[in-house]
Every structure is written in structure tokens, then in C-alpha cells.
Amino acid sequence: MSSIVLGVSAGIAVYKSCELLRLFTESGHDVRVVPTRDALRFVGEPTWAALSGNPVTTEVWESVHEVPHVRIGQNADLLVVAPATADVLARAAGGHADDLLTNTLLTARCPVVFAPAMHTEMWEHPATRANVATLRERGAIVIEPAVGRLTGADTGPGRLPDPAEIFEVCRRVLSGRTLDLAGRHVVVSAGGTREAIDPVRFIGNRSSGLQGYALARTAVARGAEVTLVSANVALPDPAGAKVVRVESTGQLREAVLSASAHADAVVMAAAVADFRPVRQSESKIKKSPGEPEPIHLAKNPDVLAELGDMRKTAPFPRVVVGFAAETDDVLANGRAKLERKGCDLLVVNQVGAGLAFGTPDNAAVVLVRGGDPVEIPRGPKEDLADVVWDLVAARLS
């Protein structure tokens, strides 16, 4: 059981933090809630005390004999501020100590996670961006906010990520991984592309996106700035990742190459369709009495090979990781693909018959250019993702 401090600042998204608190306590963690004074205007002290089972105060002058402004931060294994308003980010970056929460932030020697929530104009203001950069330079994880509906009719970046996704980031931080990707920009592709035959039919594959999303989530927890190119995935956005939604291979190619122009690493976990129909019908193809017309196919662009070629004339991306889903001759096909694509690492796994696609676990062999292969035994997809990032971080350093 870990000791967690949940800092709560005064934003309309405070009600979502009640769900985050529930996820922590139901997982067996001991949680002390430290709100700002104005946060209690949104959700009152009795609610936080009842949900956490611990006393709640905003003041440094209560229970002075216990020295709460020092002891709470000193004894914590994790400090997470959700929501983190522009004001709290500014006070934390400036080293203020004018209430119990900012005192706790100054005394904490554990990992600190901020989950910002505010209006788009506030998030994009140069002052806020500078404060975020300062906090990240000091080792804090500042999760990128989600894009969506804000207060009133406003929509844009600044929405508090889903509490379950914030919890997943915190769970990975508590696992003890270092912030070895801090200051790095990584691009991850996930899911499976679809190539339209007509307005209702397509050529696709069985990829669920679970492995790509695990890669994005674990990269955020290790401090990276993450761009996730998501192809036809029905999963909640990983907290802290910038999500770009695509459908076809052409759209994925454009999004990945654009995001990779200044990326430290690109991990192509998406199952990209190799072929597309030469001609797409503008209306639904009707069933006729005779045999259907054959569908003629053309090759799609090879996005992974293009990424390998990019580095022949440009410094980015620095590390390229491919995935190879094979049904037979797994390692032989993987080694040939590693040479053909020009990537640094190739994650090779067997698919089919309940393996890999749509399952919560995975097993693979990582082929390393210029090095020995790394075997990853079957386990949660987050564990495989961490091994991949271990290898990427080692090459980046």
C-alpha cells in the first residue's frame, strides 16, 4: 500500500477527482486529500473525508503539533494534483508556500504528477506554458490536458483527462520507473487502418489498439511528450497524450510523418493495411444475380520504410521501432523485415488463434539492429511497452 497525497485545486472538474480518489482507495492506497480553500466551494470537506477516510484541511495552522505543512509531503509516495488550475501551476512553479497544498508540494520528495484543467486560452497562454516547462524541468510529470467540452459551450484543449486514465499514469509512476523519457517527444501509432471499398464496406484488420495505447500510456508515465496517431480505436484517450485520429493508411502516413519531423522516437505499433482498392465505389455495391465483380488492389505506402529513409537526410526521428505481426516463420520473417525497413528495433510477435490482437497480454521478441534479440515473455501489454521504452531510452542516451 502506498501513501498518496491528492491535491485538489479550484476548477469545475473537481467532481471528477472524487472518482480518481475512489480508484486510489479501492486499489488499497492510503490517500490524504489536500484541497485549496476555493476547491471546497465545488466539493466540500465532508465528501473528501468520507471518501478518503482521512482528515481534510486547507490550513497550515491546524494540528500544528503534527507539523502538517512538512510531514504530509515528506511521508508521501506520490503527490498528484488533479485538477491543477493555472493558478496552482503558477504558484508551484514560483515556489510559493501560501497554503497547505503549496507547502506540501515544496516538501515532497516523491514523484509529483499534475493533471491540468482550465480553459483553452489559459492553457495556451505563454505564462502557463512557461510554468509547465519549469515544472517539467524540475522532474514533475505534467499531463497534457484532453481536448473536449469545457465549461459552457466552449470546446478545446484544457479538459481534465478521464480519471481512470490519470489513475493508470499514477499506477505506472508508482511502479518505480524513472523519468528516462523526460524532455523527449515520441510518436506512437495504434489500431488498424481501414481502406474503403464503398461507403459501408472496407478492408481492415483485427487490431484493437491496446498495445499502442499501452505504449502511449507508459511513455507519458516516464515523462515523455506523446503524440498518438490512432486508427479506428474504441478506447479512451490515454491521459497526457495528444491524440490524432485517422482512418486510412494515407491519413496515418500523413499524420505520422508530420509528427515525426522533430520526434526523438517513433513506434509504429499500428497494423497498417498493405493494400487498398484501386477504385472506391461512391455508392453501396448491390448484390447481383451473377458473380460479384473482382476488387482490384494496389499497394499502400510503406510508412515504416519511409521513416527509415527520413534519417538518411534529416536528424529526426532518432529511433524508429517497427512491429511485425506474423503467423508463421516468425523470427525469419522478422529478421528480413528489420533489414528491409531500416528500423532500429522490430517487435515481432505471433498473431491469430487468440494471440496478440484484442487480448490484454502479449509476448514478443525484439530484434535489435546491431545487437542481440530481447525475448519478452507473455504478460500485460504495459510490461511489453516498458521493455520497448527501456531499449529506446538506452539508444537515445
XYZ file of C-alpha atoms in Angstrom:
397
model
C 0.000 0.000 0.000
C 1.315 3.431 -0.982
C 0.752 6.767 0.715
C -0.748 9.174 -1.817
C -1.484 12.871 -1.483
C -4.286 14.061 -3.762
C -4.079 17.812 -4.212
C -7.293 19.410 -5.430
C -7.490 22.944 -6.803
C -10.484 25.105 -7.622
C -11.816 24.135 -11.043
C -15.160 22.887 -12.255
C -13.546 19.480 -12.932
C -13.118 18.889 -9.183
C -16.067 16.497 -9.188
C -14.065 14.091 -11.390
C -11.378 13.884 -8.721
C -13.857 12.099 -6.466
C -13.729 9.220 -8.948
C -9.916 9.356 -9.007
C -9.898 9.200 -5.204
C -12.197 6.159 -5.309
C -9.851 4.381 -7.737
C -6.907 5.006 -5.397
C -8.664 3.827 -2.243
C -10.223 0.753 -3.890
C -6.720 -0.226 -5.025
C -5.615 -0.286 -1.390
C -3.754 3.038 -1.220
C -3.899 5.380 1.756
C -4.928 8.794 0.409
C -4.731 12.185 2.095
C -6.708 14.869 0.238
C -5.250 18.385 0.387
C -7.586 20.899 -1.284
C -7.141 24.593 -1.806
C -9.589 26.843 0.041
C -11.574 27.613 -3.095
C -11.687 23.956 -4.149
C -14.065 23.400 -1.236
C -16.549 25.709 -2.986
C -17.008 22.932 -5.555
C -16.797 19.791 -3.378
C -16.923 20.127 0.402
C -14.644 18.809 3.130
C -17.094 16.097 4.337
C -17.065 14.445 0.902
C -13.271 14.240 0.741
C -13.023 13.000 4.328
C -15.688 10.330 3.813
C -14.180 9.053 0.557
C -10.579 9.041 1.813
C -11.099 8.053 5.444
C -8.610 10.736 6.448
C -8.971 14.255 7.871
C -9.094 17.123 5.393
C -7.878 20.677 5.861
C -6.585 23.552 3.780
C -4.744 25.247 6.647
C -1.185 25.009 7.935
C -2.411 26.161 11.361
C -4.500 23.091 12.192
C -2.886 20.222 14.163
C 0.282 22.306 14.334
C 1.929 19.810 16.684
C 1.983 17.336 13.780
C 3.672 19.911 11.508
C 1.343 19.047 8.583
C 2.905 21.521 6.141
C 6.091 19.423 6.277
C 5.041 15.915 7.279
C 2.352 15.340 4.621
C 4.779 15.857 1.753
C 7.667 14.082 3.468
C 5.647 10.908 4.048
C 4.083 10.639 0.580
C 4.996 8.052 -2.052
C 3.165 10.045 -4.734
C 1.667 13.519 -4.933
C -0.902 14.101 -7.665
C -2.722 17.393 -8.231
C -5.986 16.898 -10.122
C -7.331 19.187 -11.294
C -4.341 21.520 -11.431
C -5.527 25.016 -12.289
C -3.416 27.700 -13.964
C -3.125 29.379 -10.562
C -1.765 26.288 -8.799
C 0.684 25.599 -11.649
C 1.926 29.203 -11.353
C 2.285 29.038 -7.579
C 4.041 25.659 -7.752
C 6.457 26.906 -10.421
C 7.144 30.038 -8.359
C 7.820 28.077 -5.178
C 5.003 29.748 -3.232
C 4.018 28.408 0.190
C 0.818 30.279 1.000
C -1.453 27.324 1.808
C -1.187 23.676 2.807
C -1.089 22.386 -0.775
C 1.801 24.563 -1.930
C 3.701 23.819 1.304
C 3.194 20.117 0.624
C 4.466 20.500 -2.927
C 7.641 22.149 -1.621
C 8.353 19.444 0.942
C 7.526 16.412 -1.210
C 10.499 14.282 -2.274
C 8.339 11.751 -4.088
C 7.170 11.784 -7.742
C 4.731 14.629 -8.477
C 2.022 14.447 -11.142
C -0.035 17.452 -12.266
C -3.250 16.917 -14.254
C -4.129 20.404 -15.577
C -7.689 21.508 -16.276
C -8.612 25.007 -17.457
C -9.964 26.935 -20.418
C -8.020 26.667 -23.663
C -6.901 30.309 -23.586
C -5.437 29.814 -20.113
C -3.671 26.569 -21.057
C -2.170 28.121 -24.198
C -1.099 31.386 -22.508
C 2.693 31.891 -22.586
C 2.795 32.238 -18.796
C 1.143 28.852 -18.282
C 3.353 27.203 -20.896
C 6.442 28.642 -19.179
C 5.247 27.385 -15.779
C 4.629 23.914 -17.201
C 8.103 23.879 -18.753
C 9.633 24.894 -15.419
C 7.823 22.141 -13.525
C 8.851 19.539 -16.092
C 12.473 20.679 -15.916
C 12.329 20.043 -12.167
C 11.171 16.474 -12.726
C 7.409 16.767 -12.316
C 5.072 14.986 -14.707
C 2.612 17.494 -16.159
C -0.017 15.558 -18.097
C -1.272 17.202 -21.269
C -4.984 18.006 -20.834
C -7.591 16.341 -23.009
C -9.424 18.035 -25.860
C -13.189 18.295 -25.461
C -16.131 20.127 -23.961
C -15.197 22.688 -21.316
C -17.404 24.939 -19.200
C -20.459 26.193 -21.070
C -20.314 25.823 -24.841
C -16.531 26.093 -25.100
C -14.525 23.234 -26.601
C -10.778 22.738 -26.929
C -7.646 21.555 -25.095
C -7.908 22.036 -21.343
C -10.307 19.304 -20.291
C -9.284 17.087 -17.356
C -8.408 13.618 -18.703
C -10.580 10.673 -17.768
C -9.947 9.773 -14.078
C -9.262 6.139 -14.999
C -6.516 7.265 -17.374
C -4.983 9.587 -14.757
C -5.042 6.620 -12.379
C -3.181 4.477 -14.931
C -0.432 7.101 -15.249
C -0.121 7.273 -11.473
C -0.066 3.478 -11.207
C 2.851 3.339 -13.647
C 4.681 6.106 -11.744
C 4.261 4.159 -8.507
C 5.845 1.122 -10.182
C 9.183 2.876 -9.723
C 10.147 3.584 -13.333
C 12.451 6.565 -13.724
C 11.563 9.572 -15.868
C 14.080 8.495 -18.505
C 11.929 9.904 -21.322
C 11.551 13.367 -19.783
C 12.080 16.060 -22.403
C 11.629 13.560 -25.245
C 8.940 13.737 -27.917
C 7.736 10.322 -29.015
C 5.198 9.327 -31.654
C 3.154 6.134 -31.354
C 0.742 4.705 -33.921
C -2.030 2.374 -32.778
C -5.004 0.446 -34.097
C -5.678 -0.775 -37.608
C -6.195 1.227 -40.791
C -9.239 0.727 -42.995
C -9.433 1.066 -46.775
C -12.880 1.837 -48.115
C -14.474 -0.412 -50.745
C -17.710 1.559 -50.801
C -19.447 3.847 -48.252
C -20.289 0.897 -45.949
C -17.539 -1.696 -46.539
C -13.803 -1.661 -46.009
C -10.665 -3.775 -45.965
C -9.313 -3.857 -42.405
C -7.705 -5.999 -39.724
C -8.278 -7.202 -36.169
C -6.042 -4.732 -34.315
C -7.707 -3.284 -31.204
C -5.053 -0.641 -30.469
C -4.426 -1.985 -26.954
C -0.659 -2.365 -27.444
C -0.234 1.079 -28.996
C -2.267 2.685 -26.215
C -0.166 0.843 -23.607
C 2.949 2.262 -25.279
C 1.490 5.783 -25.159
C 0.373 5.479 -21.540
C 3.708 4.145 -20.285
C 5.638 6.812 -22.220
C 3.601 9.557 -20.501
C 4.352 7.979 -17.110
C 8.069 8.081 -17.968
C 7.921 11.809 -18.704
C 7.624 11.923 -22.500
C 5.601 14.256 -24.667
C 3.460 11.787 -26.611
C 1.662 12.091 -29.933
C -0.635 9.119 -30.511
C -1.866 8.502 -34.061
C -4.966 6.384 -33.517
C -6.564 4.386 -36.341
C -10.133 3.196 -35.693
C -9.736 2.533 -31.973
C -12.614 2.383 -29.465
C -10.568 3.152 -26.338
C -10.472 6.196 -24.016
C -7.662 8.629 -24.771
C -4.568 7.924 -22.656
C -4.118 10.781 -20.201
C -1.402 13.157 -21.322
C -1.182 12.055 -24.961
C -2.057 14.239 -27.927
C -4.382 12.012 -29.966
C -4.649 12.355 -33.749
C -7.470 10.230 -35.178
C -7.144 8.713 -38.645
C -8.895 6.051 -40.686
C -6.927 5.089 -43.792
C -3.267 4.309 -44.383
C -2.886 7.545 -46.330
C -4.196 9.564 -43.405
C -1.973 7.664 -40.961
C 1.052 8.246 -43.169
C 0.438 12.000 -43.288
C -0.082 12.247 -39.512
C 2.922 10.095 -38.570
C 5.382 11.763 -40.955
C 4.239 15.225 -39.837
C 4.571 14.400 -36.130
C 7.905 12.628 -36.654
C 9.693 15.592 -38.211
C 11.075 16.579 -34.780
C 10.472 13.394 -32.775
C 13.083 11.567 -30.753
C 11.417 8.212 -31.325
C 8.608 6.731 -33.412
C 6.951 3.428 -32.529
C 4.797 2.039 -35.315
C 2.501 -0.291 -33.382
C -0.463 0.190 -35.734
C -1.479 -2.624 -38.069
C -1.254 -0.764 -41.376
C -3.152 -2.169 -44.354
C -0.735 -3.262 -47.085
C -3.298 -2.866 -49.872
C -6.244 -0.681 -50.836
C -8.903 -0.994 -53.534
C -7.836 0.634 -56.789
C -11.326 2.066 -57.132
C -13.776 3.034 -54.383
C -17.453 2.876 -55.276
C -19.312 6.097 -54.480
C -22.467 4.133 -53.630
C -23.092 0.820 -51.896
C -22.273 -2.122 -54.155
C -25.500 -4.085 -54.643
C -25.787 -7.843 -54.684
C -26.371 -9.032 -58.241
C -27.615 -12.406 -59.562
C -24.227 -13.271 -61.014
C -20.738 -13.407 -59.531
C -19.501 -10.183 -57.904
C -17.012 -8.008 -59.725
C -13.448 -8.633 -58.505
C -11.854 -5.974 -56.317
C -8.507 -4.926 -57.732
C -5.914 -3.894 -55.173
C -2.984 -1.500 -55.154
C -0.082 -1.326 -52.706
C -0.259 1.216 -49.902
C 2.731 3.405 -48.981
C 5.251 1.713 -46.677
C 5.221 4.161 -43.758
C 7.825 2.311 -41.668
C 10.284 2.212 -44.571
C 9.707 5.928 -45.201
C 10.589 6.671 -41.584
C 13.831 4.752 -42.032
C 14.586 6.727 -45.183
C 13.911 10.057 -43.429
C 17.026 9.676 -41.338
C 19.255 9.482 -44.388
C 18.762 13.217 -44.951
C 17.465 14.506 -41.578
C 18.411 14.026 -37.902
C 14.880 13.011 -36.873
C 13.423 10.675 -35.848
C 16.401 9.424 -33.857
C 14.980 5.962 -33.110
C 12.445 4.048 -35.211
C 10.617 0.997 -33.856
C 8.506 -1.284 -36.015
C 6.077 -4.089 -35.222
C 5.762 -7.315 -37.182
C 2.662 -9.458 -36.673
C 3.403 -12.880 -38.132
C 1.552 -16.200 -38.327
C 4.465 -18.470 -39.307
C 8.263 -18.355 -39.650
C 8.003 -15.536 -37.131
C 11.686 -14.817 -36.489
C 12.847 -15.418 -40.068
C 10.225 -13.048 -41.430
C 11.031 -10.552 -38.680
C 14.769 -10.506 -39.427
C 14.082 -9.942 -43.114
C 11.707 -7.099 -42.267
C 14.236 -5.459 -39.919
C 16.764 -5.239 -42.763
C 14.197 -4.205 -45.350
C 12.561 -1.423 -43.334
C 15.694 0.205 -41.919
C 14.332 0.489 -38.378
C 16.395 0.233 -35.185
C 14.138 -2.170 -33.287
C 11.473 -4.567 -34.546
C 8.945 -6.084 -32.149
C 7.995 -9.465 -33.611
C 5.019 -11.415 -32.312
C 2.820 -14.257 -33.432
C -0.839 -13.448 -34.061
C -4.005 -15.465 -34.605
C -5.961 -18.016 -32.532
C -6.432 -15.653 -29.590
C -2.901 -14.258 -29.685
C -1.993 -10.550 -29.570
C -4.999 -8.904 -31.272
C -7.665 -7.800 -28.791
C -6.058 -9.526 -25.781
C -4.790 -7.792 -22.600
C -1.451 -9.626 -22.776
C 1.270 -10.130 -25.337
C 4.581 -11.896 -25.905
C 7.262 -10.897 -28.381
C 10.880 -10.927 -29.426
C 12.539 -7.563 -30.033
C 15.083 -7.716 -32.833
C 17.802 -5.113 -32.282
C 19.877 -3.707 -35.115
C 23.496 -4.378 -34.205
C 22.580 -6.247 -31.030
C 21.151 -9.424 -29.555
C 17.410 -10.129 -29.649
C 15.408 -9.498 -26.463
C 12.706 -12.016 -25.589
C 9.655 -10.702 -23.751
C 7.570 -13.417 -22.033
C 3.793 -13.313 -22.073
C 2.442 -10.678 -19.740
C 0.451 -7.431 -19.646
C 0.891 -5.209 -22.679
C 2.143 -2.425 -20.405
C 5.078 -4.663 -19.429
C 5.986 -5.199 -23.088
C 5.698 -1.452 -23.613
C 8.137 -0.757 -20.776
C 10.712 -3.120 -22.279
C 10.398 -1.324 -25.623
C 10.890 2.064 -23.947
C 13.870 0.682 -21.984
C 15.534 -0.170 -25.305
C 14.549 3.158 -26.869
C 15.820 5.160 -23.888
C 19.136 3.316 -23.990
C 19.610 4.208 -27.684
C 18.623 7.836 -27.087
C 21.151 8.208 -24.283
